[in-house]
Amino acid sequence: MRIILIGLIGLFSVLAAKGQENETVFDSTQYRSRSAVIISKDTLFYLYDKINGISARERATLVNQRLQNIIASPTFVADSIMVEDLLDYSRITYKRELLVNITVNDAKWYGSPPSKTAADYHEKLVSKCGEVNSQRSLKDLLIQIGLSLLVLVIAIFIVKYVNRLFRWLAVKLHDQKGKKVKAFKIKDYEIMDENRSLSILQIALKAMRILLLLIVLYFTLPIILKIFPWTEGLADKLFGFVLDPVRAIMHAFIDYIPNLFTILVIVVIMRYITKGVSFMANEVQQGKLKISGFYPDWAVPTSRLINFILYVFMLVLVWPYLPGSDSAIFQGVSVFLGLLISMGSTSAISNIVSGLVITYMRPFKVGDRVRIGEVSGDIMEKTLLVTRIRTIKNEIITVPNSNILTGSTINYSVSSEQSAGLIIHTGITIGYDVPWRKVHEMLIEAASKTPHIEQTPAPFVLQTSLDDFYVAYQINAYTNVPSSQAMIYSDLHALIQDIFAKNGVEIMSPHYRAMREGPDTTPPVNGSIKTEAVKQQEEAAKERAEAAKTNEQKPDDGAPTESE
């Protein structure tokens, strides 16, 4: 029996030791998570429990801040600190505003219920807060007023010398007129003269002075408020109006640095790729690099098209990394701009597509003599939207690329480059009384003497029709200077007239040959070339004139005289 009793006593001893061990572990854990409530560097008590997601450290920080605010108030009354016991916790308030909650876990450390722990906390708070508040004497108030006056004097000093500094800068700026302050130019275009440049710099100087004074005044007020404990909260709010946005911007910028680095890498890579494409296009255009089936004049437009696609691809890659790209406002503005572009650029897109098609069709190049519809001239400029043509009258005509694609184009320059030359042709009608071989000879002679007409291949004549009264002839000749067509035609027509007149052949359809009086052919105006028929007619006219004169000098026998 004694042995059993001894065994039971030993078992209870082991269980008691185990219980003490468990309690020690719990207390150690609670101790590691506690946070102190401190007033004037004096620890009053600790908080242990986490309430509504707020940790013990955050609870202690809030309590310390509340206590500092009420102690700093000039109307602080220690007796207004009260304890309220609720169902499963207690709380301490000041003028019905919460100071601290005491939960079961907070009180468990002290081995007492929350109400008893709250009473102990209340006693310590009333004693310490009253002691600290009583220490705030007239001396402290005088020190705070002195510090405020010092801050005010410093602010006045800064304002005074800021104004003096900017007045000195204004005088120096005016003295630099015509020296360092000059007219602002871009190449030969003067954007601003000296007076306007000086005026803008003076306005900028005034704006800087006003901004600096506002900053000094703005920060002077919260610094003064910060000196007095009962206005410290208001000072923090005033500081927060400026510092909080700056802090938020700095944090946003720091957080955006990885995205900014990603955008920079994408832009740099695309930049070098586009430079490589442009370099290859330049080599192809200069003929240093030859690609089978790829014409040199395709190089530049092809490189521009590839670079445009690359830039669009770069924008697609960069878009998600732009700040605010996922916001509804950003997306709405993007959709609106896209709608405007799609509605207002139908004709522009049509011209761009036509310009690309024309580029790869190669109907002409810059400098070619062409005829597009009713417009004839030299190609001055070819863009994605329009083509500009200079006519022989020195007129600049702009033709949309869509009109060129839907119409017909005659390229005179390509005809002369890819064959023996461009064929210049003009037609005349001569009567059947003139042998056609002679007409051929005269036309070929006129064409051979015309400037810019090639002798090989030789000019040739076509008889295009045999009409009732005349034959239609067409002279054809080759030229390698299509841009001088107007002068070539003019010279050819002049030589045809001279040679035909020299040979006594009239360039005229003989519908009314018998109705005309005078010579059979029309002599040249300058009379430099006279046919035999013309000479005979002139001699006969002269003889008739002399005979008429002789008859006037001989009196008529049957006519009465004056004496009669």
Short mmCIF file of C-alpha atoms in Angstrom, two decimals, residues 138-563:
data_model
loop_
_atom_site.label_atom_id
_atom_site.label_comp_id
_atom_site.label_asym_id
_atom_site.label_seq_id
_atom_site.Cartn_x
_atom_site.Cartn_y
_atom_site.Cartn_z
CA LEU A 138 5.57 78.25 -18.66
CA LYS A 139 9.25 77.81 -19.40
CA ASP A 140 8.50 75.22 -22.09
CA LEU A 141 5.92 77.51 -23.61
CA LEU A 142 8.38 80.41 -23.73
CA ILE A 143 10.98 78.16 -25.37
CA GLN A 144 8.44 77.11 -28.00
CA ILE A 145 7.48 80.74 -28.68
CA GLY A 146 11.16 81.65 -29.00
CA LEU A 147 11.78 78.86 -31.48
CA SER A 148 8.75 79.97 -33.49
CA LEU A 149 10.06 83.56 -33.60
CA LEU A 150 13.46 82.26 -34.69
CA VAL A 151 11.89 80.28 -37.55
CA LEU A 152 9.88 83.35 -38.55
CA VAL A 153 12.98 85.58 -38.57
CA ILE A 154 14.86 83.04 -40.68
CA ALA A 155 11.93 82.92 -43.13
CA ILE A 156 11.85 86.74 -43.38
CA PHE A 157 15.61 86.75 -43.93
CA ILE A 158 15.28 84.15 -46.73
CA VAL A 159 12.43 86.10 -48.40
CA LYS A 160 14.40 89.36 -48.24
CA TYR A 161 17.54 87.93 -49.79
CA VAL A 162 15.65 85.89 -52.37
CA ASN A 163 14.06 89.12 -53.61
CA ARG A 164 17.45 90.85 -53.60
CA LEU A 165 19.02 87.95 -55.49
CA PHE A 166 16.37 87.96 -58.20
CA ARG A 167 16.55 91.75 -58.58
CA TRP A 168 20.30 91.40 -59.16
CA LEU A 169 19.68 88.61 -61.69
CA ALA A 170 17.11 90.77 -63.51
CA VAL A 171 19.64 93.62 -63.87
CA LYS A 172 22.35 91.25 -65.09
CA LEU A 173 19.91 89.69 -67.53
CA HIS A 174 19.02 93.07 -68.99
CA ASP A 175 22.71 93.92 -69.37
CA GLN A 176 23.22 90.77 -71.46
CA LYS A 177 20.78 91.93 -74.13
CA GLY A 178 22.51 91.74 -77.48
CA LYS A 179 25.44 89.81 -75.96
CA LYS A 180 24.31 86.48 -74.60
CA VAL A 181 20.59 87.19 -74.94
CA LYS A 182 20.18 87.16 -78.71
CA ALA A 183 17.51 86.39 -81.26
CA PHE A 184 16.48 82.75 -81.30
CA LYS A 185 16.88 81.26 -84.77
CA ILE A 186 16.54 77.88 -86.40
CA LYS A 187 18.70 78.01 -89.51
CA ASP A 188 17.56 81.19 -91.28
CA TYR A 189 14.17 81.46 -89.58
CA GLU A 190 14.01 83.87 -86.66
CA ILE A 191 11.55 82.58 -84.07
CA MET A 192 12.12 85.35 -81.52
CA ASP A 193 14.01 88.61 -81.69
CA GLU A 194 16.17 89.99 -78.88
CA ASN A 195 13.34 91.86 -77.15
CA ARG A 196 11.02 88.87 -77.11
CA SER A 197 13.78 86.55 -75.87
CA LEU A 198 14.59 88.98 -73.06
CA SER A 199 10.90 89.30 -72.15
CA ILE A 200 10.44 85.52 -71.94
CA LEU A 201 13.55 85.13 -69.77
CA GLN A 202 12.32 87.90 -67.44
CA ILE A 203 8.93 86.22 -67.10
CA ALA A 204 10.63 82.90 -66.31
CA LEU A 205 12.80 84.65 -63.68
CA LYS A 206 9.72 86.17 -62.02
CA ALA A 207 7.95 82.82 -62.02
CA MET A 208 10.96 81.17 -60.35
CA ARG A 209 11.04 83.89 -57.67
CA ILE A 210 7.34 83.54 -56.89
CA LEU A 211 7.61 79.74 -56.77
CA LEU A 212 10.57 79.88 -54.39
CA LEU A 213 8.81 82.36 -52.09
CA LEU A 214 5.68 80.18 -52.00
CA ILE A 215 7.79 77.16 -51.05
CA VAL A 216 9.47 79.11 -48.21
CA LEU A 217 6.15 80.39 -46.87
CA TYR A 218 4.46 77.01 -47.20
CA PHE A 219 7.12 75.19 -45.18
CA THR A 220 7.49 77.99 -42.61
CA LEU A 221 3.95 77.55 -41.33
CA PRO A 222 4.06 73.78 -40.61
CA ILE A 223 7.52 74.14 -39.03
CA ILE A 224 6.10 76.67 -36.56
CA LEU A 225 3.08 74.48 -35.91
CA LYS A 226 5.36 71.51 -35.33
CA ILE A 227 7.03 73.30 -32.41
CA PHE A 228 3.83 73.39 -30.36
CA PRO A 229 2.66 69.92 -29.23
CA TRP A 230 -1.05 70.69 -29.57
CA THR A 231 -0.63 71.75 -33.24
CA GLU A 232 1.79 69.00 -34.19
CA GLY A 233 -0.93 66.97 -35.90
CA LEU A 234 -1.94 69.93 -38.08
CA ALA A 235 1.70 70.41 -39.06
CA ASP A 236 1.94 66.78 -40.10
CA LYS A 237 -1.11 67.23 -42.32
CA LEU A 238 0.36 70.31 -43.99
CA PHE A 239 3.63 68.49 -44.60
CA GLY A 240 1.69 65.53 -45.92
CA PHE A 241 -0.04 67.62 -48.59
CA VAL A 242 3.34 68.06 -50.29
CA LEU A 243 5.46 65.19 -49.06
CA ASP A 244 2.88 62.43 -49.56
CA PRO A 245 2.47 63.05 -53.33
CA VAL A 246 6.25 63.39 -53.69
CA ARG A 247 6.75 60.18 -51.74
CA ALA A 248 4.10 58.41 -53.81
CA ILE A 249 5.72 59.61 -57.05
CA MET A 250 9.14 58.46 -55.90
CA HIS A 251 7.80 55.05 -54.88
CA ALA A 252 5.94 54.73 -58.20
CA PHE A 253 9.09 55.68 -60.11
CA ILE A 254 11.20 53.17 -58.19
CA ASP A 255 8.60 50.47 -58.79
CA TYR A 256 8.51 51.40 -62.49
CA ILE A 257 12.29 51.10 -62.98
CA PRO A 258 12.14 47.39 -64.04
CA ASN A 259 9.50 48.20 -66.70
CA LEU A 260 11.52 51.22 -67.81
CA PHE A 261 14.60 49.04 -68.21
CA THR A 262 12.56 46.53 -70.26
CA ILE A 263 11.28 49.33 -72.55
CA LEU A 264 14.83 50.66 -72.94
CA VAL A 265 16.14 47.24 -73.97
CA ILE A 266 13.33 46.79 -76.54
CA VAL A 267 13.88 50.26 -78.02
CA VAL A 268 17.67 49.83 -78.26
CA ILE A 269 17.35 46.42 -79.94
CA MET A 270 14.79 47.71 -82.45
CA ARG A 271 16.91 50.77 -83.12
CA TYR A 272 19.90 48.68 -84.14
CA ILE A 273 17.72 46.37 -86.24
CA THR A 274 16.25 49.33 -88.17
CA LYS A 275 19.75 50.76 -88.67
CA GLY A 276 20.83 47.42 -90.12
CA VAL A 277 17.85 47.39 -92.50
CA SER A 278 18.61 50.97 -93.62
CA PHE A 279 22.28 50.09 -94.17
CA MET A 280 21.37 47.09 -96.33
CA ALA A 281 18.91 49.22 -98.34
CA ASN A 282 21.58 51.84 -98.94
CA GLU A 283 24.01 49.18 -100.18
CA VAL A 284 21.39 47.81 -102.58
CA GLN A 285 20.49 51.29 -103.82
CA GLN A 286 24.12 52.13 -104.57
CA GLY A 287 24.58 48.84 -106.41
CA LYS A 288 27.17 47.47 -103.97
CA LEU A 289 24.85 44.62 -103.01
CA LYS A 290 22.84 42.94 -105.74
CA ILE A 291 19.85 40.69 -105.12
CA SER A 292 18.43 38.71 -108.00
CA GLY A 293 15.02 40.02 -109.06
CA PHE A 294 15.24 43.01 -106.68
CA TYR A 295 15.59 46.41 -108.37
CA PRO A 296 17.76 49.10 -106.71
CA ASP A 297 14.90 51.63 -106.70
CA TRP A 298 12.94 49.24 -104.48
CA ALA A 299 15.54 49.49 -101.72
CA VAL A 300 14.47 52.72 -100.00
CA PRO A 301 10.67 52.15 -99.99
CA THR A 302 11.17 48.54 -98.92
CA SER A 303 13.41 49.60 -96.02
CA ARG A 304 10.84 52.21 -94.95
CA LEU A 305 8.07 49.61 -95.05
CA ILE A 306 10.11 47.10 -93.02
CA ASN A 307 11.10 49.78 -90.49
CA PHE A 308 7.48 50.85 -90.14
CA ILE A 309 6.44 47.26 -89.41
CA LEU A 310 9.30 46.96 -86.90
CA TYR A 311 8.25 50.16 -85.12
CA VAL A 312 4.65 48.93 -84.93
CA PHE A 313 5.89 45.64 -83.50
CA MET A 314 8.03 47.57 -80.99
CA LEU A 315 4.98 49.58 -79.90
CA VAL A 316 3.02 46.36 -79.38
CA LEU A 317 5.84 45.01 -77.20
CA VAL A 318 6.25 48.24 -75.22
CA TRP A 319 2.54 48.95 -74.73
CA PRO A 320 1.96 46.67 -71.68
CA TYR A 321 4.91 48.28 -69.87
CA LEU A 322 3.66 51.85 -70.27
CA PRO A 323 2.33 53.43 -67.05
CA GLY A 324 -1.45 53.34 -66.97
CA SER A 325 -1.76 51.18 -70.08
CA ASP A 326 -4.19 48.86 -68.29
CA SER A 327 -6.42 51.68 -67.01
CA ALA A 328 -9.90 52.15 -68.44
CA ILE A 329 -9.20 55.82 -69.33
CA PHE A 330 -6.06 54.93 -71.28
CA GLN A 331 -7.90 52.20 -73.17
CA GLY A 332 -10.85 54.49 -73.90
CA VAL A 333 -8.62 57.21 -75.33
CA SER A 334 -6.82 54.62 -77.46
CA VAL A 335 -10.11 53.33 -78.89
CA PHE A 336 -11.30 56.89 -79.56
CA LEU A 337 -8.10 57.82 -81.41
CA GLY A 338 -8.26 54.61 -83.42
CA LEU A 339 -11.86 55.38 -84.39
CA LEU A 340 -10.93 58.90 -85.52
CA ILE A 341 -8.03 57.61 -87.59
CA SER A 342 -10.13 54.88 -89.21
CA MET A 343 -12.96 57.29 -90.08
CA GLY A 344 -10.78 60.12 -91.37
CA SER A 345 -8.09 58.24 -93.26
CA THR A 346 -10.00 56.14 -95.80
CA SER A 347 -8.69 58.07 -98.81
CA ALA A 348 -5.26 58.41 -97.23
CA ILE A 349 -4.98 54.65 -96.70
CA SER A 350 -6.15 54.10 -100.28
CA ASN A 351 -3.40 56.41 -101.55
CA ILE A 352 -0.80 54.74 -99.32
CA VAL A 353 -1.72 51.28 -100.60
CA SER A 354 -1.69 52.61 -104.17
CA GLY A 355 1.72 54.19 -103.53
CA LEU A 356 3.12 50.86 -102.36
CA VAL A 357 1.66 49.05 -105.37
CA ILE A 358 3.05 51.69 -107.75
CA THR A 359 6.47 51.38 -106.13
CA TYR A 360 6.69 47.68 -106.90
CA MET A 361 5.01 48.01 -110.31
CA ARG A 362 7.78 50.45 -111.33
CA PRO A 363 5.75 52.35 -113.96
CA PHE A 364 8.08 55.34 -113.61
CA LYS A 365 10.83 56.84 -111.48
CA VAL A 366 11.85 60.35 -110.49
CA GLY A 367 13.02 62.30 -113.56
CA ASP A 368 11.02 60.28 -116.12
CA ARG A 369 8.92 62.06 -118.75
CA VAL A 370 5.41 60.63 -118.42
CA ARG A 371 1.85 61.24 -119.36
CA ILE A 372 -0.77 60.44 -116.70
CA GLY A 373 -4.29 61.06 -117.92
CA GLU A 374 -4.30 64.60 -119.27
CA VAL A 375 -1.09 65.57 -117.46
CA SER A 376 2.27 65.37 -119.22
CA GLY A 377 5.62 66.27 -117.67
CA ASP A 378 8.61 65.11 -115.61
CA ILE A 379 8.27 63.21 -112.32
CA MET A 380 9.55 65.47 -109.54
CA GLU A 381 8.61 63.54 -106.40
CA LYS A 382 7.04 60.20 -105.59
CA THR A 383 5.63 59.61 -102.08
CA LEU A 384 3.25 57.12 -100.51
CA LEU A 385 0.33 59.54 -100.88
CA VAL A 386 0.90 61.57 -104.06
CA THR A 387 3.11 61.99 -107.12
CA ARG A 388 4.22 65.46 -108.25
CA ILE A 389 4.78 66.27 -111.93
CA ARG A 390 6.41 69.33 -113.50
CA THR A 391 4.85 70.14 -116.88
CA ILE A 392 6.66 71.73 -119.84
CA LYS A 393 5.03 75.01 -118.78
CA ASN A 394 6.81 74.70 -115.40
CA GLU A 395 3.57 73.90 -113.58
CA ILE A 396 3.67 71.61 -110.53
CA ILE A 397 0.73 69.20 -110.58
CA THR A 398 -0.01 66.84 -107.69
CA VAL A 399 -1.72 63.58 -108.63
CA PRO A 400 -3.09 61.20 -105.94
CA ASN A 401 -1.60 57.73 -106.20
CA SER A 402 -5.04 56.13 -106.29
CA ASN A 403 -5.79 58.04 -109.53
CA ILE A 404 -2.54 56.83 -111.06
CA LEU A 405 -3.27 53.22 -110.15
CA THR A 406 -6.77 53.30 -111.66
CA GLY A 407 -5.72 55.18 -114.82
CA SER A 408 -3.22 54.68 -117.62
CA THR A 409 0.37 55.92 -117.58
CA ILE A 410 2.65 56.55 -120.57
CA ASN A 411 6.36 56.55 -119.76
CA TYR A 412 8.39 58.16 -122.55
CA SER A 413 11.72 57.78 -120.76
CA VAL A 414 11.48 54.01 -120.35
CA SER A 415 10.66 53.70 -124.06
CA SER A 416 13.89 55.46 -124.97
CA GLU A 417 15.97 53.47 -122.48
CA GLN A 418 14.73 49.97 -123.27
CA SER A 419 14.71 50.30 -127.11
CA ALA A 420 16.32 52.30 -129.92
CA GLY A 421 14.53 55.38 -128.63
CA LEU A 422 11.20 57.11 -128.41
CA ILE A 423 9.52 57.54 -131.80
CA ILE A 424 8.53 61.11 -132.57
CA HIS A 425 5.79 61.23 -135.20
CA THR A 426 3.68 63.83 -136.93
CA GLY A 427 1.40 63.77 -139.95
CA ILE A 428 0.65 65.93 -143.04
CA THR A 429 -1.70 65.62 -146.04
CA ILE A 430 -0.46 66.22 -149.62
CA GLY A 431 -2.40 66.10 -152.88
CA TYR A 432 -2.09 63.30 -155.44
CA ASP A 433 -0.34 65.64 -157.87
CA VAL A 434 2.88 65.40 -155.77
CA PRO A 435 4.74 62.09 -156.14
CA TRP A 436 4.74 60.17 -152.91
CA ARG A 437 8.45 59.29 -153.22
CA LYS A 438 9.31 62.97 -153.27
CA VAL A 439 7.14 63.54 -150.22
CA HIS A 440 8.99 60.72 -148.42
CA GLU A 441 12.36 62.25 -149.28
CA MET A 442 11.36 65.69 -148.05
CA LEU A 443 9.93 64.38 -144.77
CA ILE A 444 13.00 62.24 -144.08
CA GLU A 445 15.26 65.19 -144.89
CA ALA A 446 13.36 67.41 -142.45
CA ALA A 447 13.54 64.75 -139.72
CA SER A 448 17.26 64.15 -140.29
CA LYS A 449 18.02 67.85 -139.83
CA THR A 450 15.98 68.15 -136.63
CA PRO A 451 18.07 68.41 -133.42
CA HIS A 452 17.98 65.40 -131.01
CA ILE A 453 16.72 63.08 -133.79
CA GLU A 454 18.79 59.90 -134.07
CA GLN A 455 20.21 59.03 -137.50
CA THR A 456 20.32 55.35 -136.57
CA PRO A 457 17.76 53.90 -136.85
CA ALA A 458 16.92 56.21 -139.71
CA PRO A 459 13.63 58.14 -139.88
CA PHE A 460 10.87 56.50 -141.92
CA VAL A 461 7.52 57.52 -143.43
CA LEU A 462 4.16 55.79 -143.25
CA GLN A 463 1.23 56.48 -145.56
CA THR A 464 -1.64 56.27 -143.12
CA SER A 465 -4.57 56.85 -145.50
CA LEU A 466 -5.57 57.50 -149.13
CA ASP A 467 -8.42 59.99 -149.11
CA ASP A 468 -10.42 61.47 -151.99
CA PHE A 469 -8.25 64.50 -152.57
CA TYR A 470 -4.99 63.82 -150.72
CA VAL A 471 -2.68 61.26 -149.16
CA ALA A 472 -1.98 61.27 -145.36
CA TYR A 473 1.74 60.87 -144.57
CA GLN A 474 3.31 60.26 -141.16
CA ILE A 475 7.00 60.93 -140.46
CA ASN A 476 8.53 58.77 -137.68
CA ALA A 477 11.93 59.44 -136.13
CA TYR A 478 13.82 58.17 -133.06
CA THR A 479 15.04 60.32 -130.17
CA ASN A 480 16.76 59.58 -126.86
CA VAL A 481 15.77 62.89 -125.32
CA PRO A 482 12.08 62.42 -124.48
CA SER A 483 12.10 65.38 -122.09
CA SER A 484 12.57 67.70 -125.12
CA GLN A 485 9.57 66.47 -127.10
CA ALA A 486 7.98 69.91 -127.37
CA MET A 487 11.08 71.51 -128.89
CA ILE A 488 11.70 68.51 -131.16
CA TYR A 489 8.17 68.71 -132.55
CA SER A 490 8.48 72.46 -133.01
CA ASP A 491 11.81 72.16 -134.88
CA LEU A 492 10.49 69.28 -137.00
CA HIS A 493 7.41 71.22 -138.06
CA ALA A 494 9.49 74.28 -138.94
CA LEU A 495 11.91 72.24 -141.08
CA ILE A 496 9.06 70.46 -142.86
CA GLN A 497 7.63 73.83 -143.87
CA ASP A 498 11.00 75.15 -145.08
CA ILE A 499 11.90 72.06 -147.09
CA PHE A 500 8.47 71.70 -148.68
CA ALA A 501 8.42 75.39 -149.62
CA LYS A 502 11.93 75.07 -151.05
CA ASN A 503 10.73 72.26 -153.28
CA GLY A 504 7.58 74.11 -154.31
CA VAL A 505 5.18 71.71 -152.57
CA GLU A 506 2.30 73.19 -150.64
CA ILE A 507 1.29 71.54 -147.36
CA MET A 508 -2.41 71.75 -147.97
CA SER A 509 -5.33 69.56 -148.84
CA PRO A 510 -6.44 70.60 -152.42
CA HIS A 511 -10.18 70.77 -151.78
CA TYR A 512 -10.50 74.28 -153.22
CA ARG A 513 -7.54 74.47 -155.63
CA ALA A 514 -9.58 75.88 -158.57
CA MET A 515 -11.26 78.52 -156.40
CA ARG A 516 -8.08 80.41 -155.54
CA GLU A 517 -6.50 83.22 -157.62
CA GLY A 518 -2.83 83.97 -157.70
CA PRO A 519 0.11 81.60 -157.67
CA ASP A 520 -0.33 77.88 -157.43
CA THR A 521 1.69 77.73 -154.23
CA THR A 522 1.87 79.98 -151.23
CA PRO A 523 5.29 81.62 -151.08
CA PRO A 524 7.06 81.90 -147.72
CA VAL A 525 6.31 85.06 -145.78
CA ASN A 526 9.89 86.23 -145.75
CA GLY A 527 10.21 85.62 -149.50
CA SER A 528 13.52 83.87 -149.05
CA ILE A 529 12.50 80.98 -151.35
CA LYS A 530 10.77 81.68 -154.75
CA THR A 531 9.68 78.99 -157.17
CA GLU A 532 9.79 79.45 -161.01
CA ALA A 533 6.03 79.86 -161.16
CA VAL A 534 6.18 82.64 -158.63
CA LYS A 535 8.91 84.41 -160.57
CA GLN A 536 6.92 84.18 -163.82
CA GLN A 537 3.84 85.54 -162.15
CA GLU A 538 5.80 88.45 -160.68
CA GLU A 539 7.32 89.26 -164.11
CA ALA A 540 3.88 89.18 -165.78
CA ALA A 541 2.47 91.50 -163.12
CA LYS A 542 5.38 93.88 -163.66
CA GLU A 543 4.84 93.92 -167.43
CA ARG A 544 1.13 94.66 -166.97
CA ALA A 545 1.97 97.51 -164.61
CA GLU A 546 4.41 99.04 -167.11
CA ALA A 547 1.90 98.74 -169.97
CA ALA A 548 -0.76 100.47 -167.92
CA LYS A 549 1.64 103.28 -167.16
CA THR A 550 2.50 103.71 -170.87
CA ASN A 551 -1.16 103.88 -171.83
CA GLU A 552 -1.72 106.65 -169.33
CA GLN A 553 1.05 108.74 -170.91
CA LYS A 554 -0.41 108.48 -174.55
CA PRO A 555 -3.56 110.71 -175.11
CA ASP A 556 -6.55 109.23 -176.90
CA ASP A 557 -7.10 110.78 -180.39
CA GLY A 558 -10.85 110.72 -180.08
CA ALA A 559 -10.87 112.23 -176.62
CA PRO A 560 -11.50 115.97 -176.28
CA THR A 561 -8.72 118.15 -174.87
CA GLU A 562 -8.99 120.91 -172.31
CA SER A 563 -8.57 123.57 -174.97
#
